[in-house]
Amino acid sequence: MRIILPVGMLAAAVLFTLALVLMVDTSALSYWAAQQQRSFQNAMAVSLQAIRAGDTLALVSLCGLTFAYGFVHAIGPGHGKILLGGAALSSQSTLRRMTALTLVSSLAQSMTAIIIVVGGTTLLSLSSADAVNLTEQWLAPISYAAIALIGLYLLVRALRQFWRLTQASEHVSHDAHCDCGHSHGPDMQQVDALSNWREMAALVASIAIRPCTGALFLLVIAWRFQILPAGVLATLTMGLGTAAFNLAVAGSGVGLRKLLSGAGQITKGLRYVPATLQMMGGLLITILSSGMLLQTL
Amino acid sequence: MIRSFFLACALSVFGQPVFAHPHVFVDAAGGFVFDDAGQLIGVRVFWLYDAYTTLFLYETHDLDQDGDGELSAADLEKVRRGETVWDIGYEGDTYLWIDGQKQALSRPLKSSAEVVAGRIGVTFELHLQAPQNMAGRHASLKLYDPSYYYAYAVPGNAQFFGNAAGCEAVVNRFDPDEQQRVLQQELSSLSPDEVPEDVNIGALFAEEISLQCE
């Protein structure tokens, strides 16, 4: 009986996550997002030419367009929404912490684009085509692999937590008033995977290492038009647009976790809920990002 | 049974277009080229890049050095060479089947570059190894990038060049719901021995130009 509950929850969580991955049909959404991106992209070209021609107000419309582009573009693969959503589910992070992580990772991703284009072409004399190839062929797979590793890390943590909990619950039932100094219940600190700066830095870095190719295009064009500062500003607003979409995903992750934790309170399984959620998040991140990794290899 | 279940899972996870990511949008046109005797000799393809990619091509091909925004004949020649001289193994995202048989096509012939309303376009022909008598046969032309980095759309009608008497062509446009239904059907009918060689995202969104001759 004691073992049935955790094993049952574990199995249900795995099945639920797999169903989530398999059932959600994203092709119509991806197609829609691509169509939006196409019109924003064409409008961005018009704004860039207007800025070059001396129309400073066009900078406002360019930044508005790159924000919108960043938002719809984040619906597509990459940009960390899977990691952020999974991490929100997995850790005990507050909405405030997830918001900060989302903003920092998107802006760091913009900074990577700026560093690659400005630094890469001046210091390493990369051509603009090299910069895009570097991103698509090297940085994208590296980022997917790093994200998959974080997913695995969460998964292992969750399984260890499960093991500890089943041990602890057996112990408690033998002697309910045991006072032997080791932990029995699910200590939130143990489940909270994103509480130290090293883990948070790893999360941000795994997203930021791969810049958006759309941002590289923007910077290369702006540089050629001798309006690089405008390109840098518009790249940062593109990052904010990406953050806006990712925030919706991370926020949903936090909400879902709260909801499921709430449901767990009315059952006996409460102590297993945080570890179960961590496992679902870890599994989701691992499956989807290794899928993307395989696709790029 | 278990194996085909896992295979189906793997396919639907890794074949999901959510992993694909277009950055270059191309308005394409595709046409069938016939000789005077009415035999199919190849296809003619037109790619019109989006305005954003056009500006990026200014940098990659180092165009418009005088900065007036206009492309000279020399610039267009750089574009033509850059876009139609392909690496070995690149099939130009142009795939032709006749009666279900995939055809080997030549490298680009009769290529040219132009500017249409501020966007760069290139035209080229790819020829069959031998002219084909199409009487009573069907051909299918698909323009897509397997990795979906380039997103091709075919906004216009199918085109004919030369003596195409007795042939008709239609463009079958991408329909998300229809495509998904087909994919699901393929997955459910999959047996363990029928592992597809390539689960291809670009092909999922591809628009087909279908030719039928009497």
Short mmCIF file of C-alpha atoms in Angstrom, two decimals:
data_model
loop_
_atom_site.label_atom_id
_atom_site.label_comp_id
_atom_site.label_asym_id
_atom_site.label_seq_id
_atom_site.Cartn_x
_atom_site.Cartn_y
_atom_site.Cartn_z
CA MET A 1 0.00 0.00 0.00
CA ARG A 2 2.73 2.42 0.96
CA ILE A 3 4.59 1.78 -2.22
CA ILE A 4 1.50 1.86 -4.44
CA LEU A 5 0.85 5.55 -3.96
CA PRO A 6 4.26 6.91 -5.02
CA VAL A 7 4.67 4.40 -7.84
CA GLY A 8 1.15 5.18 -9.06
CA MET A 9 1.81 8.89 -9.01
CA LEU A 10 5.10 8.38 -10.78
CA ALA A 11 3.48 6.30 -13.53
CA ALA A 12 0.57 8.71 -13.90
CA ALA A 13 2.96 11.64 -14.21
CA VAL A 14 5.02 9.90 -16.90
CA LEU A 15 1.90 8.94 -18.86
CA PHE A 16 0.41 12.41 -18.53
CA THR A 17 3.61 14.04 -19.77
CA LEU A 18 3.92 11.67 -22.72
CA ALA A 19 0.26 12.28 -23.61
CA LEU A 20 0.89 16.02 -23.45
CA VAL A 21 3.82 15.70 -25.85
CA LEU A 22 2.01 13.38 -28.24
CA MET A 23 -1.47 14.86 -28.27
CA VAL A 24 -0.85 18.54 -28.65
CA ASP A 25 -1.02 19.26 -32.34
CA THR A 26 1.25 22.17 -33.05
CA SER A 27 1.39 22.13 -36.84
CA ALA A 28 -1.47 24.59 -37.36
CA LEU A 29 -0.02 26.93 -34.73
CA SER A 30 3.50 26.73 -36.19
CA TYR A 31 2.12 27.46 -39.63
CA TRP A 32 0.18 30.45 -38.33
CA ALA A 33 3.24 31.77 -36.47
CA ALA A 34 5.35 31.44 -39.63
CA GLN A 35 2.79 33.45 -41.63
CA GLN A 36 2.83 36.24 -39.01
CA GLN A 37 6.59 36.25 -38.97
CA ARG A 38 6.67 36.64 -42.72
CA SER A 39 4.60 39.85 -42.65
CA PHE A 40 6.55 41.33 -39.71
CA GLN A 41 9.77 40.53 -41.51
CA ASN A 42 8.68 42.39 -44.65
CA ALA A 43 7.54 45.38 -42.58
CA MET A 44 10.88 45.41 -40.73
CA ALA A 45 12.66 45.74 -44.07
CA VAL A 46 10.57 48.82 -44.88
CA SER A 47 11.36 50.42 -41.48
CA LEU A 48 15.07 49.72 -41.82
CA GLN A 49 15.14 51.44 -45.20
CA ALA A 50 13.19 54.40 -43.80
CA ILE A 51 15.68 54.78 -40.94
CA ARG A 52 18.56 54.72 -43.38
CA ALA A 53 16.81 57.42 -45.40
CA GLY A 54 16.82 59.61 -42.27
CA ASP A 55 13.32 59.02 -40.89
CA THR A 56 14.12 58.78 -37.15
CA LEU A 57 10.50 58.09 -36.21
CA ALA A 58 10.73 54.83 -38.12
CA LEU A 59 12.87 53.58 -35.22
CA VAL A 60 9.72 53.50 -33.09
CA SER A 61 7.88 51.37 -35.64
CA LEU A 62 10.93 49.13 -36.10
CA CYS A 63 11.11 48.47 -32.35
CA GLY A 64 7.36 47.78 -32.25
CA LEU A 65 7.76 45.35 -35.14
CA THR A 66 10.75 43.54 -33.63
CA PHE A 67 8.85 43.20 -30.34
CA ALA A 68 5.95 41.58 -32.22
CA TYR A 69 8.38 39.46 -34.26
CA GLY A 70 10.09 38.27 -31.06
CA PHE A 71 6.71 37.33 -29.61
CA VAL A 72 5.43 35.23 -32.54
CA HIS A 73 8.90 33.87 -33.21
CA ALA A 74 9.11 32.50 -29.67
CA ILE A 75 6.08 30.34 -30.50
CA GLY A 76 8.43 28.41 -32.78
CA PRO A 77 11.24 26.20 -31.50
CA GLY A 78 14.09 27.38 -29.34
CA HIS A 79 14.03 30.54 -27.28
CA GLY A 80 13.72 28.55 -24.08
CA LYS A 81 9.98 28.37 -23.60
CA ILE A 82 10.07 24.61 -22.98
CA LEU A 83 12.88 24.97 -20.46
CA LEU A 84 11.22 27.92 -18.72
CA GLY A 85 7.79 26.27 -18.64
CA GLY A 86 9.28 22.98 -17.43
CA ALA A 87 11.42 24.75 -14.87
CA ALA A 88 8.41 26.65 -13.55
CA LEU A 89 6.64 23.32 -13.10
CA SER A 90 9.71 21.65 -11.64
CA SER A 91 11.04 24.06 -9.11
CA GLN A 92 9.35 25.88 -6.30
CA SER A 93 10.18 29.14 -8.03
CA THR A 94 7.87 32.04 -7.40
CA LEU A 95 6.30 33.91 -10.29
CA ARG A 96 8.67 36.77 -9.51
CA ARG A 97 11.76 34.59 -9.84
CA MET A 98 10.50 33.00 -13.07
CA THR A 99 9.76 36.48 -14.47
CA ALA A 100 13.30 37.60 -13.71
CA LEU A 101 14.80 34.43 -15.22
CA THR A 102 12.67 34.82 -18.35
CA LEU A 103 13.62 38.45 -18.87
CA VAL A 104 17.30 37.86 -18.20
CA SER A 105 17.50 34.84 -20.51
CA SER A 106 15.77 36.61 -23.43
CA LEU A 107 17.87 39.76 -23.09
CA ALA A 108 21.01 37.63 -22.75
CA GLN A 109 20.00 35.92 -25.98
CA SER A 110 19.78 39.34 -27.65
CA MET A 111 23.21 40.20 -26.26
CA THR A 112 24.65 37.01 -27.79
CA ALA A 113 23.40 38.12 -31.20
CA ILE A 114 24.99 41.54 -30.70
CA ILE A 115 28.28 40.01 -29.54
CA ILE A 116 28.41 37.55 -32.47
CA VAL A 117 27.71 40.16 -35.13
CA VAL A 118 29.70 43.07 -33.70
CA GLY A 119 32.49 41.06 -32.04
CA GLY A 120 32.61 38.19 -34.52
CA THR A 121 32.87 40.36 -37.59
CA THR A 122 35.36 42.88 -36.15
CA LEU A 123 37.59 40.63 -34.04
CA LEU A 124 37.31 37.30 -35.85
CA SER A 125 36.48 38.74 -39.27
CA LEU A 126 33.55 36.36 -39.68
CA SER A 127 31.35 37.03 -42.67
CA SER A 128 27.65 37.52 -42.03
CA ALA A 129 26.95 34.14 -43.63
CA ASP A 130 29.52 32.55 -41.25
CA ALA A 131 27.71 34.10 -38.29
CA VAL A 132 24.42 32.54 -39.38
CA ASN A 133 26.05 29.16 -40.06
CA LEU A 134 27.78 29.19 -36.68
CA THR A 135 24.41 29.79 -35.04
CA GLU A 136 22.39 27.26 -37.00
CA GLN A 137 24.97 24.48 -37.16
CA TRP A 138 26.78 24.78 -33.83
CA LEU A 139 25.11 26.99 -31.29
CA ALA A 140 21.57 25.66 -31.83
CA PRO A 141 22.51 22.00 -31.20
CA ILE A 142 24.73 23.00 -28.25
CA SER A 143 21.84 24.91 -26.73
CA TYR A 144 19.43 21.97 -27.21
CA ALA A 145 21.95 19.60 -25.66
CA ALA A 146 22.49 21.91 -22.67
CA ILE A 147 18.73 22.22 -22.17
CA ALA A 148 18.30 18.43 -22.41
CA LEU A 149 21.00 18.03 -19.73
CA ILE A 150 19.15 20.41 -17.42
CA GLY A 151 16.02 18.33 -18.03
CA LEU A 152 17.91 15.16 -17.09
CA TYR A 153 19.29 16.88 -14.01
CA LEU A 154 15.76 17.75 -12.89
CA LEU A 155 14.64 14.20 -13.63
CA VAL A 156 17.42 12.65 -11.54
CA ARG A 157 16.76 15.07 -8.70
CA ALA A 158 13.08 14.19 -8.76
CA LEU A 159 13.73 10.44 -8.71
CA ARG A 160 16.16 10.80 -5.80
CA GLN A 161 13.56 12.84 -4.00
CA PHE A 162 10.99 10.09 -4.60
CA TRP A 163 13.35 7.49 -3.23
CA ARG A 164 14.03 9.56 -0.13
CA LEU A 165 10.30 10.10 0.44
CA THR A 166 9.41 6.42 0.22
CA GLN A 167 12.22 5.62 2.67
CA ALA A 168 11.07 8.37 5.00
CA SER A 169 7.44 7.29 4.93
CA GLU A 170 8.31 3.72 5.86
CA HIS A 171 10.40 5.02 8.67
CA VAL A 172 7.59 7.22 9.96
CA SER A 173 5.10 4.38 10.00
CA HIS A 174 7.40 2.30 12.16
CA ASP A 175 7.81 5.00 14.73
CA ALA A 176 5.61 8.04 14.34
CA HIS A 177 7.40 9.93 17.10
CA CYS A 178 10.87 9.30 15.93
CA ASP A 179 13.21 12.14 16.75
CA CYS A 180 16.35 10.94 15.13
CA GLY A 181 17.22 14.16 13.38
CA HIS A 182 16.84 13.30 9.73
CA SER A 183 14.28 14.73 7.45
CA HIS A 184 10.95 13.00 6.93
CA GLY A 185 8.74 15.21 4.88
CA PRO A 186 9.26 16.90 1.58
CA ASP A 187 11.46 19.76 2.46
CA MET A 188 10.71 22.47 -0.08
CA GLN A 189 14.37 23.40 -0.14
CA GLN A 190 15.28 19.92 -1.38
CA VAL A 191 12.87 20.07 -4.30
CA ASP A 192 13.57 23.63 -5.24
CA ALA A 193 15.92 23.16 -8.13
CA LEU A 194 16.48 26.74 -9.14
CA SER A 195 17.39 28.27 -5.84
CA ASN A 196 21.10 28.83 -6.23
CA TRP A 197 22.83 31.15 -8.63
CA ARG A 198 24.78 28.37 -10.35
CA GLU A 199 21.61 26.58 -11.44
CA MET A 200 20.01 29.83 -12.52
CA ALA A 201 23.11 30.80 -14.50
CA ALA A 202 23.07 27.40 -16.23
CA LEU A 203 19.44 27.91 -17.21
CA VAL A 204 20.08 31.39 -18.61
CA ALA A 205 23.25 30.29 -20.42
CA SER A 206 21.61 27.27 -22.07
CA ILE A 207 19.03 29.61 -23.64
CA ALA A 208 21.31 32.55 -24.36
CA ILE A 209 24.09 30.59 -26.07
CA ARG A 210 22.01 30.36 -29.22
CA PRO A 211 21.01 33.74 -30.66
CA CYS A 212 17.94 34.16 -32.84
CA THR A 213 18.86 34.10 -36.52
CA GLY A 214 16.27 36.82 -37.12
CA ALA A 215 18.26 39.09 -34.78
CA LEU A 216 21.49 38.30 -36.66
CA PHE A 217 19.79 39.34 -39.93
CA LEU A 218 18.62 42.56 -38.27
CA LEU A 219 22.07 43.48 -36.97
CA VAL A 220 23.84 42.62 -40.21
CA ILE A 221 21.41 44.76 -42.23
CA ALA A 222 21.62 47.64 -39.72
CA TRP A 223 25.39 47.55 -39.82
CA ARG A 224 25.45 47.62 -43.58
CA PHE A 225 23.04 50.58 -43.54
CA GLN A 226 25.31 52.30 -40.98
CA ILE A 227 22.49 52.45 -38.44
CA LEU A 228 23.94 49.88 -36.00
CA PRO A 229 22.67 51.63 -32.82
CA ALA A 230 19.11 51.35 -34.17
CA GLY A 231 19.74 47.66 -34.89
CA VAL A 232 21.05 47.05 -31.36
CA LEU A 233 18.02 48.78 -29.81
CA ALA A 234 15.62 46.83 -32.05
CA THR A 235 17.40 43.58 -31.14
CA LEU A 236 16.83 44.28 -27.46
CA THR A 237 13.11 44.98 -28.05
CA MET A 238 12.99 41.71 -30.01
CA GLY A 239 14.32 40.02 -26.85
CA LEU A 240 11.58 41.71 -24.81
CA GLY A 241 8.98 40.37 -27.25
CA THR A 242 10.39 36.87 -26.82
CA ALA A 243 10.35 37.35 -23.06
CA ALA A 244 6.68 38.40 -23.21
CA PHE A 245 5.69 35.10 -24.82
CA ASN A 246 7.98 33.02 -22.62
CA LEU A 247 6.54 34.77 -19.58
CA ALA A 248 3.10 33.50 -20.54
CA VAL A 249 4.52 29.96 -20.69
CA ALA A 250 6.50 30.24 -17.45
CA GLY A 251 3.50 31.82 -15.74
CA SER A 252 1.28 28.95 -16.89
CA GLY A 253 3.88 26.54 -15.50
CA VAL A 254 3.75 28.24 -12.10
CA GLY A 255 -0.07 28.30 -12.24
CA LEU A 256 -0.32 24.63 -13.20
CA ARG A 257 2.04 23.69 -10.39
CA LYS A 258 -0.04 25.63 -7.86
CA LEU A 259 -3.22 24.04 -9.18
CA LEU A 260 -1.84 20.49 -9.01
CA SER A 261 -0.28 21.13 -5.60
CA GLY A 262 -3.68 22.33 -4.45
CA ALA A 263 -5.32 19.18 -5.76
CA GLY A 264 -2.62 17.15 -4.01
CA GLN A 265 -3.54 18.64 -0.66
CA ILE A 266 -6.91 16.98 -0.61
CA THR A 267 -5.38 13.56 -1.20
CA LYS A 268 -2.85 11.59 0.76
CA GLY A 269 -0.26 12.10 -1.92
CA LEU A 270 0.70 15.60 -0.87
CA ARG A 271 4.26 14.82 0.02
CA TYR A 272 4.88 13.39 -3.43
CA VAL A 273 3.44 16.30 -5.38
CA PRO A 274 6.55 18.52 -5.63
CA ALA A 275 8.75 15.62 -6.73
CA THR A 276 6.11 14.43 -9.22
CA LEU A 277 5.89 17.88 -10.78
CA GLN A 278 9.65 18.12 -10.93
CA MET A 279 9.74 14.83 -12.75
CA MET A 280 7.09 15.93 -15.23
CA GLY A 281 8.97 19.14 -15.93
CA GLY A 282 12.28 17.31 -16.29
CA LEU A 283 10.75 14.71 -18.58
CA LEU A 284 9.08 17.33 -20.77
CA ILE A 285 12.30 19.32 -21.14
CA THR A 286 14.40 16.21 -21.85
CA ILE A 287 12.07 14.69 -24.46
CA LEU A 288 11.39 17.88 -26.40
CA SER A 289 14.91 19.27 -26.41
CA SER A 290 16.51 15.96 -27.35
CA GLY A 291 13.94 15.81 -30.16
CA MET A 292 15.14 19.20 -31.37
CA LEU A 293 18.75 18.15 -30.97
CA LEU A 294 18.19 15.05 -33.14
CA GLN A 295 16.50 17.19 -35.75
CA THR A 296 19.48 19.51 -36.06
CA LEU A 297 22.14 16.77 -36.20
CA MET B 1 2.97 -4.05 -31.46
CA ILE B 2 4.96 -2.42 -28.67
CA ARG B 3 7.64 -1.56 -31.15
CA SER B 4 5.28 0.14 -33.51
CA PHE B 5 3.78 2.06 -30.61
CA PHE B 6 7.17 3.44 -29.63
CA LEU B 7 7.99 4.11 -33.25
CA ALA B 8 4.75 6.04 -33.62
CA CYS B 9 5.60 8.01 -30.47
CA ALA B 10 9.09 8.79 -31.69
CA LEU B 11 7.77 9.84 -35.08
CA SER B 12 5.14 12.15 -33.75
CA VAL B 13 7.55 13.73 -31.29
CA PHE B 14 10.47 14.21 -33.62
CA GLY B 15 8.38 14.85 -36.72
CA GLN B 16 6.55 17.72 -35.10
CA PRO B 17 6.91 20.97 -36.99
CA VAL B 18 7.36 22.64 -33.61
CA PHE B 19 11.04 21.82 -34.09
CA ALA B 20 11.23 23.72 -37.33
CA HIS B 21 12.00 27.30 -37.73
CA PRO B 22 11.68 29.29 -40.97
CA HIS B 23 13.78 32.42 -41.36
CA VAL B 24 13.64 32.95 -45.09
CA PHE B 25 10.30 33.27 -46.84
CA VAL B 26 10.13 32.56 -50.55
CA ASP B 27 7.21 33.20 -52.88
CA ALA B 28 7.83 30.50 -55.44
CA ALA B 29 6.42 29.67 -58.83
CA GLY B 30 6.84 26.32 -60.52
CA GLY B 31 6.23 25.38 -64.12
CA PHE B 32 6.60 22.41 -66.42
CA VAL B 33 8.83 22.76 -69.49
CA PHE B 34 7.91 20.79 -72.63
CA ASP B 35 9.71 20.41 -75.94
CA ASP B 36 8.07 20.91 -79.34
CA ALA B 37 7.09 17.24 -79.50
CA GLY B 38 5.10 17.63 -76.28
CA GLN B 39 7.53 15.73 -74.08
CA LEU B 40 8.34 16.93 -70.57
CA ILE B 41 11.98 18.03 -70.39
CA GLY B 42 12.08 19.60 -66.94
CA VAL B 43 10.77 22.23 -64.57
CA ARG B 44 11.24 25.98 -64.34
CA VAL B 45 11.35 27.49 -60.84
CA PHE B 46 11.13 31.09 -59.69
CA TRP B 47 12.07 32.15 -56.16
CA LEU B 48 11.16 35.61 -54.87
CA TYR B 49 12.78 36.30 -51.49
CA ASP B 50 11.03 38.35 -48.80
CA ALA B 51 12.14 41.99 -48.41
CA TYR B 52 14.08 41.28 -45.19
CA THR B 53 16.08 38.43 -46.73
CA THR B 54 16.68 40.64 -49.76
CA LEU B 55 18.43 43.19 -47.52
CA PHE B 56 20.42 40.39 -45.89
CA LEU B 57 21.50 39.21 -49.37
CA TYR B 58 22.85 42.74 -50.00
CA GLU B 59 25.36 41.96 -47.27
CA THR B 60 26.12 38.30 -48.03
CA HIS B 61 26.67 38.97 -51.76
CA ASP B 62 28.13 42.45 -51.14
CA LEU B 63 25.64 44.17 -53.42
CA ASP B 64 24.92 47.87 -54.06
CA GLN B 65 28.36 49.14 -53.11
CA ASP B 66 27.46 52.69 -54.15
CA GLY B 67 24.59 52.60 -51.62
CA ASP B 68 21.89 54.02 -53.92
CA GLY B 69 19.62 51.03 -53.27
CA GLU B 70 19.56 50.04 -56.95
CA LEU B 71 21.17 46.81 -58.15
CA SER B 72 23.44 46.99 -61.18
CA ALA B 73 23.86 44.28 -63.83
CA ALA B 74 27.04 43.20 -62.01
CA ASP B 75 25.09 42.91 -58.75
CA LEU B 76 22.44 40.74 -60.42
CA GLU B 77 25.18 38.51 -61.81
CA LYS B 78 26.53 38.05 -58.26
CA VAL B 79 23.04 37.10 -57.10
CA ARG B 80 22.55 34.69 -59.99
CA ARG B 81 25.82 32.93 -59.27
CA GLY B 82 25.33 32.97 -55.52
CA GLU B 83 21.82 31.52 -55.65
CA THR B 84 22.00 29.07 -58.55
CA VAL B 85 25.49 27.57 -58.29
CA TRP B 86 24.82 24.96 -55.65
CA ASP B 87 26.91 22.81 -53.35
CA ILE B 88 27.16 19.14 -54.23
CA GLY B 89 24.20 17.25 -52.84
CA TYR B 90 21.88 20.26 -52.65
CA GLU B 91 18.82 19.56 -54.77
CA GLY B 92 17.58 23.13 -54.77
CA ASP B 93 14.59 22.30 -52.60
CA THR B 94 12.93 21.20 -55.85
CA TYR B 95 11.59 17.66 -56.04
CA LEU B 96 9.82 16.02 -58.96
CA TRP B 97 8.01 12.70 -59.06
CA ILE B 98 6.56 11.06 -62.18
CA ASP B 99 3.96 8.39 -61.42
CA GLY B 100 5.36 8.25 -57.88
CA GLN B 101 8.95 7.77 -59.04
CA LYS B 102 11.38 10.44 -57.82
CA GLN B 103 13.32 11.95 -60.73
CA ALA B 104 17.00 12.91 -60.80
CA LEU B 105 17.27 16.52 -62.00
CA SER B 106 20.13 18.51 -63.51
CA ARG B 107 21.94 21.44 -61.91
CA PRO B 108 20.36 24.87 -62.66
CA LEU B 109 20.22 25.84 -66.33
CA LYS B 110 19.12 29.11 -67.99
CA SER B 111 19.38 30.92 -64.68
CA SER B 112 18.80 34.62 -64.18
CA ALA B 113 18.28 37.14 -61.36
CA GLU B 114 16.01 40.18 -61.15
CA VAL B 115 14.51 42.68 -58.73
CA VAL B 116 10.72 42.72 -58.41
CA ALA B 117 9.32 45.62 -56.33
CA GLY B 118 12.44 45.77 -54.15
CA ARG B 119 12.71 42.01 -53.69
CA ILE B 120 15.37 39.78 -55.19
CA GLY B 121 14.16 36.96 -57.42
CA VAL B 122 15.95 34.16 -59.29
CA THR B 123 14.72 31.89 -62.08
CA PHE B 124 16.25 28.62 -63.25
CA GLU B 125 15.40 25.37 -64.99
CA LEU B 126 16.17 21.86 -63.82
CA HIS B 127 16.04 19.23 -66.56
CA LEU B 128 15.20 15.54 -66.53
CA GLN B 129 17.89 13.11 -67.63
CA ALA B 130 15.77 12.30 -70.70
CA PRO B 131 12.56 13.85 -72.08
CA GLN B 132 9.48 11.99 -70.86
CA ASN B 133 6.34 11.26 -72.83
CA MET B 134 3.67 12.23 -70.31
CA ALA B 135 0.60 10.79 -72.10
CA GLY B 136 -1.64 9.28 -69.43
CA ARG B 137 0.87 10.04 -66.70
CA HIS B 138 0.99 12.18 -63.59
CA ALA B 139 3.78 14.35 -62.23
CA SER B 140 4.12 16.02 -58.86
CA LEU B 141 6.42 18.98 -58.24
CA LYS B 142 7.14 20.01 -54.66
CA LEU B 143 9.18 23.01 -53.56
CA TYR B 144 10.31 22.71 -49.95
CA ASP B 145 13.31 22.82 -47.66
CA PRO B 146 13.52 19.57 -45.65
CA SER B 147 14.79 21.51 -42.63
CA TYR B 148 12.14 24.26 -43.04
CA TYR B 149 14.72 27.04 -42.67
CA TYR B 150 13.32 28.31 -45.96
CA ALA B 151 9.52 28.48 -46.10
CA TYR B 152 8.24 28.25 -49.68
CA ALA B 153 4.75 29.32 -50.70
CA VAL B 154 3.28 29.03 -54.19
CA PRO B 155 0.87 31.98 -54.44
CA GLY B 156 0.15 31.77 -58.19
CA ASN B 157 -1.03 29.16 -60.66
CA ALA B 158 1.04 26.38 -62.18
CA GLN B 159 2.85 27.46 -65.34
CA PHE B 160 3.50 25.79 -68.70
CA PHE B 161 6.35 26.39 -71.11
CA GLY B 162 6.50 24.86 -74.60
CA ASN B 163 4.04 22.45 -76.13
CA ALA B 164 1.96 21.18 -73.21
CA ALA B 165 -1.06 20.06 -75.22
CA GLY B 166 -3.35 17.72 -73.31
CA CYS B 167 -1.88 18.52 -69.89
CA GLU B 168 -3.44 20.27 -66.93
CA ALA B 169 -1.91 21.34 -63.64
CA VAL B 170 -3.24 22.47 -60.27
CA VAL B 171 -1.56 23.79 -57.13
CA ASN B 172 -2.55 21.89 -53.99
CA ARG B 173 -2.01 24.35 -51.18
CA PHE B 174 -0.99 23.46 -47.64
CA ASP B 175 -3.90 22.87 -45.29
CA PRO B 176 -2.81 22.32 -41.65
CA ASP B 177 -5.79 20.13 -40.77
CA GLU B 178 -5.53 17.96 -43.86
CA GLN B 179 -1.76 17.47 -43.43
CA GLN B 180 -2.13 16.50 -39.82
CA ARG B 181 -4.85 14.02 -40.66
CA VAL B 182 -2.64 12.40 -43.29
CA LEU B 183 0.28 12.20 -40.85
CA GLN B 184 -1.89 10.55 -38.22
CA GLN B 185 -3.14 8.03 -40.76
CA GLU B 186 0.40 7.20 -41.79
CA LEU B 187 1.40 6.72 -38.18
CA SER B 188 -1.53 4.46 -37.33
CA SER B 189 -0.93 2.28 -40.39
CA LEU B 190 2.76 1.91 -39.64
CA SER B 191 4.12 -1.59 -39.12
CA PRO B 192 7.51 -2.18 -37.48
CA ASP B 193 9.11 -3.07 -40.79
CA GLU B 194 8.06 0.13 -42.47
CA VAL B 195 10.42 2.58 -40.85
CA PRO B 196 10.35 5.69 -43.00
CA GLU B 197 13.78 6.80 -44.09
CA ASP B 198 13.21 10.38 -43.28
CA VAL B 199 10.57 12.08 -41.20
CA ASN B 200 10.54 15.32 -42.98
CA ILE B 201 9.18 18.55 -41.56
CA GLY B 202 9.63 20.70 -44.63
CA ALA B 203 7.62 18.23 -46.70
CA LEU B 204 4.75 18.45 -44.24
CA PHE B 205 4.16 22.11 -45.15
CA ALA B 206 4.97 21.70 -48.85
CA GLU B 207 2.62 22.88 -51.55
CA GLU B 208 2.30 20.52 -54.47
CA ILE B 209 2.06 21.40 -58.15
CA SER B 210 0.31 18.47 -59.73
CA LEU B 211 0.40 17.73 -63.45
CA GLN B 212 -1.92 15.34 -65.27
CA CYS B 213 -1.69 14.59 -69.00
CA GLU B 214 -4.18 12.82 -71.24
#
